[in-house]
Amino acid sequence: MPNVKSLEDLKKIRDEAIKKRDIKTPGARVQIVVGMGTPGIAAGARDTLKEFLNLIETKGLTDIVVRQTGNFGLDSMEPVVKVKVGDEAEVTYGKVTPFVADQIMDEHILGGKVVTANLIPAEVK
């Protein structure tokens, strides 16, 4: 937690907290759900979640919701992330490292093209 030395420091911390809360607010065009069960966390899901939040913040993106959930039941594929863009079908990705999260953001969410290298086929789910 950062040190608060002035009222301006406190206002800056409040503004950042509000910005992060708004990222998690429902009603957005894009939904990203990161599996944060024990296997997911052990496989690095926290870093994946942080990368998505960081990308949204640094790129100044809006209408994207990032949520956490429990275990998807795909332990060997953790970290698992589900992405839903607009009315399109939900896409499930496995072994989503921060690098892959960056690819998903650029290619799928912003570019409209599914990242096939980490795609979990529907029959596995």
Short mmCIF file of C-alpha atoms in Angstrom, two decimals:
data_model
loop_
_atom_site.label_atom_id
_atom_site.label_comp_id
_atom_site.label_asym_id
_atom_site.label_seq_id
_atom_site.Cartn_x
_atom_site.Cartn_y
_atom_site.Cartn_z
CA MET A 1 0.00 0.00 0.00
CA PRO A 2 1.44 3.38 -0.94
CA ASN A 3 2.27 5.97 1.70
CA VAL A 4 -0.19 8.83 2.01
CA LYS A 5 1.63 12.07 2.73
CA SER A 6 -0.88 14.60 1.52
CA LEU A 7 -4.50 15.07 0.55
CA GLU A 8 -3.44 14.90 -3.12
CA ASP A 9 -1.91 11.44 -2.53
CA LEU A 10 -5.18 10.29 -0.98
CA LYS A 11 -7.22 11.68 -3.90
CA LYS A 12 -4.91 9.95 -6.38
CA ILE A 13 -5.34 6.61 -4.60
CA ARG A 14 -9.12 7.10 -4.54
CA ASP A 15 -9.23 7.89 -8.28
CA GLU A 16 -7.18 4.78 -9.10
CA ALA A 17 -9.45 2.61 -6.93
CA ILE A 18 -12.55 4.00 -8.66
CA LYS A 19 -10.99 3.34 -12.07
CA LYS A 20 -10.23 -0.29 -11.11
CA ARG A 21 -13.76 -0.73 -9.72
CA ASP A 22 -15.26 0.58 -12.96
CA ILE A 23 -13.29 -2.04 -14.92
CA LYS A 24 -15.06 -4.74 -12.90
CA THR A 25 -18.53 -3.23 -13.30
CA PRO A 26 -21.03 -5.32 -15.34
CA GLY A 27 -22.80 -4.09 -18.47
CA ALA A 28 -19.81 -4.03 -20.78
CA ARG A 29 -19.50 -5.31 -24.37
CA VAL A 30 -16.63 -7.68 -23.49
CA GLN A 31 -16.53 -10.07 -20.54
CA ILE A 32 -13.33 -11.77 -19.43
CA VAL A 33 -13.65 -14.45 -16.74
CA VAL A 34 -10.47 -15.78 -15.13
CA GLY A 35 -10.58 -19.08 -13.23
CA MET A 36 -9.13 -18.39 -9.78
CA GLY A 37 -9.54 -21.79 -8.15
CA THR A 38 -6.58 -23.36 -6.37
CA PRO A 39 -5.20 -25.03 -9.54
CA GLY A 40 -5.56 -21.78 -11.47
CA ILE A 41 -3.76 -19.73 -8.84
CA ALA A 42 -1.02 -22.36 -8.61
CA ALA A 43 -0.61 -22.16 -12.40
CA GLY A 44 -0.34 -18.34 -12.41
CA ALA A 45 -3.92 -17.08 -12.78
CA ARG A 46 -3.19 -14.05 -10.58
CA ASP A 47 -0.54 -12.85 -13.03
CA THR A 48 -2.97 -13.45 -15.90
CA LEU A 49 -5.71 -11.47 -14.16
CA LYS A 50 -3.30 -8.63 -13.38
CA GLU A 51 -2.15 -8.55 -17.00
CA PHE A 52 -5.72 -8.18 -18.31
CA LEU A 53 -6.40 -5.36 -15.82
CA ASN A 54 -3.10 -3.70 -16.69
CA LEU A 55 -3.81 -3.90 -20.44
CA ILE A 56 -7.26 -2.38 -19.98
CA GLU A 57 -5.79 0.46 -17.93
CA THR A 58 -2.75 1.19 -20.11
CA LYS A 59 -4.71 1.01 -23.38
CA GLY A 60 -7.50 3.15 -21.91
CA LEU A 61 -10.12 0.57 -22.84
CA THR A 62 -13.70 0.84 -21.66
CA ASP A 63 -16.71 -1.52 -21.79
CA ILE A 64 -14.63 -4.53 -20.74
CA VAL A 65 -15.51 -6.42 -17.56
CA VAL A 66 -12.97 -8.67 -15.86
CA ARG A 67 -14.34 -11.16 -13.36
CA GLN A 68 -12.94 -13.91 -11.23
CA THR A 69 -14.56 -17.26 -10.69
CA GLY A 70 -13.66 -20.59 -9.13
CA ASN A 71 -12.30 -23.65 -10.85
CA PHE A 72 -13.53 -24.43 -14.39
CA GLY A 73 -12.69 -28.13 -13.93
CA LEU A 74 -9.93 -28.03 -16.52
CA ASP A 75 -6.97 -28.32 -14.15
CA SER A 76 -4.45 -29.45 -16.75
CA MET A 77 -5.28 -26.36 -18.85
CA GLU A 78 -4.94 -23.71 -16.09
CA PRO A 79 -4.92 -20.78 -16.08
CA VAL A 80 -8.26 -20.89 -17.92
CA VAL A 81 -9.95 -17.76 -19.24
CA LYS A 82 -13.36 -17.36 -20.89
CA VAL A 83 -13.91 -14.43 -23.24
CA LYS A 84 -17.27 -13.24 -24.55
CA VAL A 85 -17.36 -10.40 -27.03
CA GLY A 86 -20.80 -8.92 -27.71
CA ASP A 87 -23.27 -11.49 -29.00
CA GLU A 88 -20.56 -13.90 -30.19
CA ALA A 89 -20.21 -17.34 -28.62
CA GLU A 90 -18.07 -17.58 -25.52
CA VAL A 91 -14.48 -18.70 -26.19
CA THR A 92 -12.45 -20.67 -23.64
CA TYR A 93 -8.67 -20.42 -23.55
CA GLY A 94 -6.20 -22.56 -21.62
CA LYS A 95 -2.66 -22.05 -20.37
CA VAL A 96 -3.17 -18.29 -20.45
CA THR A 97 0.09 -16.68 -19.35
CA PRO A 98 0.43 -12.90 -19.24
CA PHE A 99 1.97 -13.11 -22.74
CA VAL A 100 -1.07 -15.03 -24.02
CA ALA A 101 -3.37 -12.56 -22.26
CA ASP A 102 -1.72 -9.81 -24.30
CA GLN A 103 -2.31 -11.85 -27.50
CA ILE A 104 -5.96 -12.44 -26.57
CA MET A 105 -6.46 -8.73 -25.93
CA ASP A 106 -4.88 -7.64 -29.22
CA GLU A 107 -6.06 -10.39 -31.56
CA HIS A 108 -9.43 -11.51 -30.17
CA ILE A 109 -10.89 -8.66 -28.16
CA LEU A 110 -9.56 -5.76 -30.23
CA GLY A 111 -8.98 -7.56 -33.55
CA GLY A 112 -11.95 -9.95 -33.65
CA LYS A 113 -9.83 -13.05 -34.39
CA VAL A 114 -9.76 -15.99 -31.95
CA VAL A 115 -6.29 -17.03 -30.75
CA THR A 116 -6.32 -20.68 -31.87
CA ALA A 117 -3.04 -21.72 -30.21
CA ASN A 118 -4.61 -21.61 -26.72
CA LEU A 119 -8.20 -22.40 -27.65
CA ILE A 120 -9.89 -25.17 -25.65
CA PRO A 121 -12.24 -27.03 -28.03
CA ALA A 122 -15.90 -27.26 -27.01
CA GLU A 123 -15.77 -31.08 -26.71
CA VAL A 124 -13.12 -30.84 -23.95
CA LYS A 125 -15.21 -28.45 -21.83
#
